[in-house]
């Protein structure tokens, strides 16, 4: 089966549609997701591709799942995603395909991060889990830089500033799972830190 063509303008049109349905101005939505009106306008017109963190914040502000934000499929009582059904959407640094359906507990996605690219720094509610499916990436969490190879996995409070960088020679493929804010279990006393064999101290980005 041939791969689906990437519609680079779909996400921008969808954001504009959801904003219009709610009667919000550009300024209203921009303020709620901590963007300037110029940034949001460029995203809606597809002159700028949003980051994954921005998409998560937009979905939660609209009160929809990430799947509802970026996909145009009708809902069912279950959600099955076959590899041939993936619909990649252009975002900053690469292509995003949603894997989860319209259920509120988690957002699962496949990120193809281009060689030499990094995701913009993100912070949002909930927790995040990622597993490297192909390639090599660095994940920066505050002042820690973690080197992840194929098969390595990482879980962390998504409120920590985080950046994913492709350090390999090819496109990196990453499974990312983000929990709904209601499931955020970060200890009230602050951050948690767990370091595996790849952890090294690094500069904050």
Short mmCIF file of C-alpha atoms in Angstrom, two decimals:
data_model
loop_
_atom_site.label_atom_id
_atom_site.label_comp_id
_atom_site.label_asym_id
_atom_site.label_seq_id
_atom_site.Cartn_x
_atom_site.Cartn_y
_atom_site.Cartn_z
CA UNK A 1 0.00 0.00 0.00
CA UNK A 2 1.45 3.41 -0.93
CA UNK A 3 2.32 5.82 1.88
CA UNK A 4 -0.03 8.71 2.45
CA UNK A 5 1.14 12.09 1.30
CA UNK A 6 1.99 14.60 4.01
CA UNK A 7 -0.43 17.53 4.18
CA UNK A 8 1.83 20.21 5.62
CA UNK A 9 -1.06 22.63 6.12
CA UNK A 10 -3.51 20.34 7.89
CA UNK A 11 -2.52 21.10 11.49
CA UNK A 12 -2.67 24.86 10.96
CA UNK A 13 -6.14 24.63 9.38
CA UNK A 14 -7.33 22.37 12.18
CA UNK A 15 -6.11 24.77 14.88
CA UNK A 16 -7.84 27.67 13.15
CA UNK A 17 -11.04 25.61 12.88
CA UNK A 18 -11.10 24.67 16.57
CA UNK A 19 -10.31 28.25 17.59
CA UNK A 20 -13.09 29.60 15.39
CA UNK A 21 -15.59 27.05 16.74
CA UNK A 22 -14.93 28.36 20.24
CA UNK A 23 -15.21 32.00 19.22
CA UNK A 24 -11.67 32.75 20.34
CA UNK A 25 -9.50 35.43 18.82
CA UNK A 26 -5.88 34.79 17.95
CA UNK A 27 -4.89 36.81 21.01
CA UNK A 28 -7.14 34.76 23.31
CA UNK A 29 -5.71 31.42 22.22
CA UNK A 30 -2.14 32.71 22.03
CA UNK A 31 -2.35 33.91 25.64
CA UNK A 32 -3.69 30.54 26.82
CA UNK A 33 -0.83 28.57 25.24
CA UNK A 34 1.91 31.13 25.92
CA UNK A 35 2.57 32.07 22.30
CA UNK A 36 2.60 35.48 20.63
CA UNK A 37 -0.23 36.25 18.22
CA UNK A 38 2.36 36.38 15.43
CA UNK A 39 3.63 32.89 16.27
CA UNK A 40 0.11 31.48 16.40
CA UNK A 41 -0.87 33.21 13.15
CA UNK A 42 2.16 31.70 11.41
CA UNK A 43 1.24 28.24 12.71
CA UNK A 44 -2.35 28.57 11.47
CA UNK A 45 -1.17 29.73 8.05
CA UNK A 46 1.43 26.89 7.95
CA UNK A 47 4.27 29.40 7.65
CA UNK A 48 5.65 27.84 10.83
CA UNK A 49 5.44 24.26 12.05
CA UNK A 50 4.45 23.83 15.72
CA UNK A 51 6.57 21.88 18.17
CA UNK A 52 5.29 18.75 19.88
CA UNK A 53 5.04 20.63 23.18
CA UNK A 54 2.93 23.34 21.55
CA UNK A 55 0.61 20.73 20.03
CA UNK A 56 0.10 19.10 23.42
CA UNK A 57 -0.70 22.47 25.01
CA UNK A 58 -3.10 23.36 22.17
CA UNK A 59 -4.94 20.04 22.44
CA UNK A 60 -5.37 20.43 26.18
CA UNK A 61 -6.49 24.04 25.82
CA UNK A 62 -9.11 23.00 23.26
CA UNK A 63 -10.18 20.13 25.52
CA UNK A 64 -9.44 17.48 22.89
CA UNK A 65 -6.93 14.67 22.57
CA UNK A 66 -3.85 15.06 20.42
CA UNK A 67 -5.39 12.55 18.03
CA UNK A 68 -8.51 14.70 17.66
CA UNK A 69 -6.33 17.74 17.00
CA UNK A 70 -4.22 16.27 14.20
CA UNK A 71 -6.38 13.52 12.71
CA UNK A 72 -9.62 13.63 10.76
CA UNK A 73 -10.93 10.12 11.40
CA UNK A 74 -14.34 9.42 12.95
CA UNK A 75 -14.20 8.04 16.53
CA UNK A 76 -14.92 4.37 17.37
CA UNK A 77 -15.12 2.38 20.61
CA UNK A 78 -11.49 1.33 20.11
CA UNK A 79 -8.51 2.65 18.22
CA UNK A 80 -6.32 0.49 16.00
CA UNK A 81 -3.35 2.01 14.21
CA UNK A 82 -1.62 -0.03 11.55
CA UNK A 83 1.72 1.09 10.17
CA UNK A 84 0.17 1.62 6.75
CA UNK A 85 -2.44 3.91 8.32
CA UNK A 86 0.03 6.37 9.81
CA UNK A 87 -0.55 9.95 8.70
CA UNK A 88 2.63 11.97 9.33
CA UNK A 89 2.19 15.66 10.07
CA UNK A 90 4.98 18.19 9.69
CA UNK A 91 6.15 19.69 12.97
CA UNK A 92 9.29 21.55 13.99
CA UNK A 93 12.25 19.24 13.44
CA UNK A 94 10.48 16.33 11.84
CA UNK A 95 7.22 14.45 11.34
CA UNK A 96 4.65 13.40 13.93
CA UNK A 97 2.18 10.51 13.62
CA UNK A 98 -0.39 9.93 16.35
CA UNK A 99 -0.84 6.35 17.54
CA UNK A 100 -3.46 6.75 20.26
CA UNK A 101 -7.15 7.41 19.71
CA UNK A 102 -9.70 9.72 21.25
CA UNK A 103 -9.34 8.45 24.79
CA UNK A 104 -8.27 11.00 27.44
CA UNK A 105 -5.76 9.01 29.50
CA UNK A 106 -2.65 9.10 27.31
CA UNK A 107 -1.31 10.49 24.06
CA UNK A 108 0.90 8.09 22.11
CA UNK A 109 2.84 9.29 19.08
CA UNK A 110 5.62 8.37 16.70
CA UNK A 111 8.20 11.10 16.11
CA UNK A 112 10.58 10.94 13.14
CA UNK A 113 13.29 13.46 14.00
CA UNK A 114 15.44 14.54 11.09
CA UNK A 115 19.24 14.19 11.20
CA UNK A 116 20.80 17.12 13.03
CA UNK A 117 17.42 18.40 14.26
CA UNK A 118 16.18 19.11 17.76
CA UNK A 119 12.71 19.63 19.13
CA UNK A 120 12.12 23.09 20.58
CA UNK A 121 12.28 23.14 24.38
CA UNK A 122 8.95 22.01 25.81
CA UNK A 123 7.23 22.05 29.20
CA UNK A 124 3.72 20.83 29.91
CA UNK A 125 1.63 19.08 32.53
CA UNK A 126 1.63 15.33 32.98
CA UNK A 127 4.36 12.75 32.52
CA UNK A 128 6.25 11.70 29.42
CA UNK A 129 7.69 8.35 28.40
CA UNK A 130 9.83 7.85 25.33
CA UNK A 131 11.55 4.89 23.73
CA UNK A 132 14.06 5.12 20.89
CA UNK A 133 12.96 2.84 18.06
CA UNK A 134 15.78 3.74 15.66
CA UNK A 135 18.85 5.96 15.73
CA UNK A 136 20.49 7.85 18.58
CA UNK A 137 19.21 10.88 20.47
CA UNK A 138 20.19 13.13 23.33
CA UNK A 139 17.44 14.17 25.73
CA UNK A 140 18.14 17.29 27.77
CA UNK A 141 16.23 17.59 31.06
CA UNK A 142 17.11 20.82 32.85
CA UNK A 143 20.88 20.49 33.32
CA UNK A 144 21.14 16.77 32.52
CA UNK A 145 21.85 15.44 29.05
CA UNK A 146 21.02 11.77 28.54
CA UNK A 147 22.36 9.76 25.59
CA UNK A 148 19.76 7.25 24.37
CA UNK A 149 20.43 4.49 21.87
CA UNK A 150 18.00 2.22 20.07
CA UNK A 151 15.88 0.36 22.64
CA UNK A 152 16.59 2.79 25.49
CA UNK A 153 13.60 4.29 27.32
CA UNK A 154 13.10 7.32 29.55
CA UNK A 155 10.24 8.54 31.78
CA UNK A 156 10.09 11.97 33.41
CA UNK A 157 7.72 14.70 34.67
CA UNK A 158 6.84 16.68 31.55
CA UNK A 159 6.91 19.92 33.51
CA UNK A 160 10.71 19.71 33.32
CA UNK A 161 12.11 21.66 30.35
CA UNK A 162 13.03 19.00 27.79
CA UNK A 163 14.63 18.86 24.37
CA UNK A 164 15.20 15.85 22.10
CA UNK A 165 18.14 16.07 19.69
CA UNK A 166 19.04 13.66 16.90
CA UNK A 167 22.75 12.89 17.29
CA UNK A 168 22.89 10.05 14.77
CA UNK A 169 23.58 9.87 11.07
CA UNK A 170 20.00 9.06 10.04
CA UNK A 171 16.44 9.97 10.96
CA UNK A 172 15.70 8.96 14.56
CA UNK A 173 12.39 7.27 15.33
CA UNK A 174 10.96 7.73 18.81
CA UNK A 175 7.85 6.41 20.54
CA UNK A 176 6.49 9.12 22.86
CA UNK A 177 3.70 8.63 25.39
CA UNK A 178 2.35 11.60 27.32
CA UNK A 179 -0.14 11.33 30.16
CA UNK A 180 -3.10 13.57 30.74
CA UNK A 181 -2.49 16.22 33.43
CA UNK A 182 -4.91 14.43 35.76
CA UNK A 183 -2.47 11.52 35.84
CA UNK A 184 0.52 13.67 36.79
CA UNK A 185 2.11 11.89 39.75
CA UNK A 186 5.13 14.14 40.26
CA UNK A 187 5.90 14.21 44.03
CA UNK A 188 4.73 17.40 45.70
CA UNK A 189 8.23 17.95 47.08
CA UNK A 190 9.67 18.62 43.63
CA UNK A 191 11.49 16.81 40.87
CA UNK A 192 12.52 13.18 40.73
CA UNK A 193 15.77 12.10 39.16
CA UNK A 194 16.81 8.68 37.93
CA UNK A 195 19.87 8.17 35.80
CA UNK A 196 20.75 5.10 33.75
CA UNK A 197 24.09 4.12 32.29
CA UNK A 198 23.80 6.77 29.56
CA UNK A 199 23.36 9.77 31.89
CA UNK A 200 25.95 12.53 31.77
CA UNK A 201 25.87 16.05 33.10
CA UNK A 202 25.40 18.66 30.41
CA UNK A 203 24.56 22.29 29.89
CA UNK A 204 21.02 23.60 30.10
CA UNK A 205 19.45 24.55 26.77
#
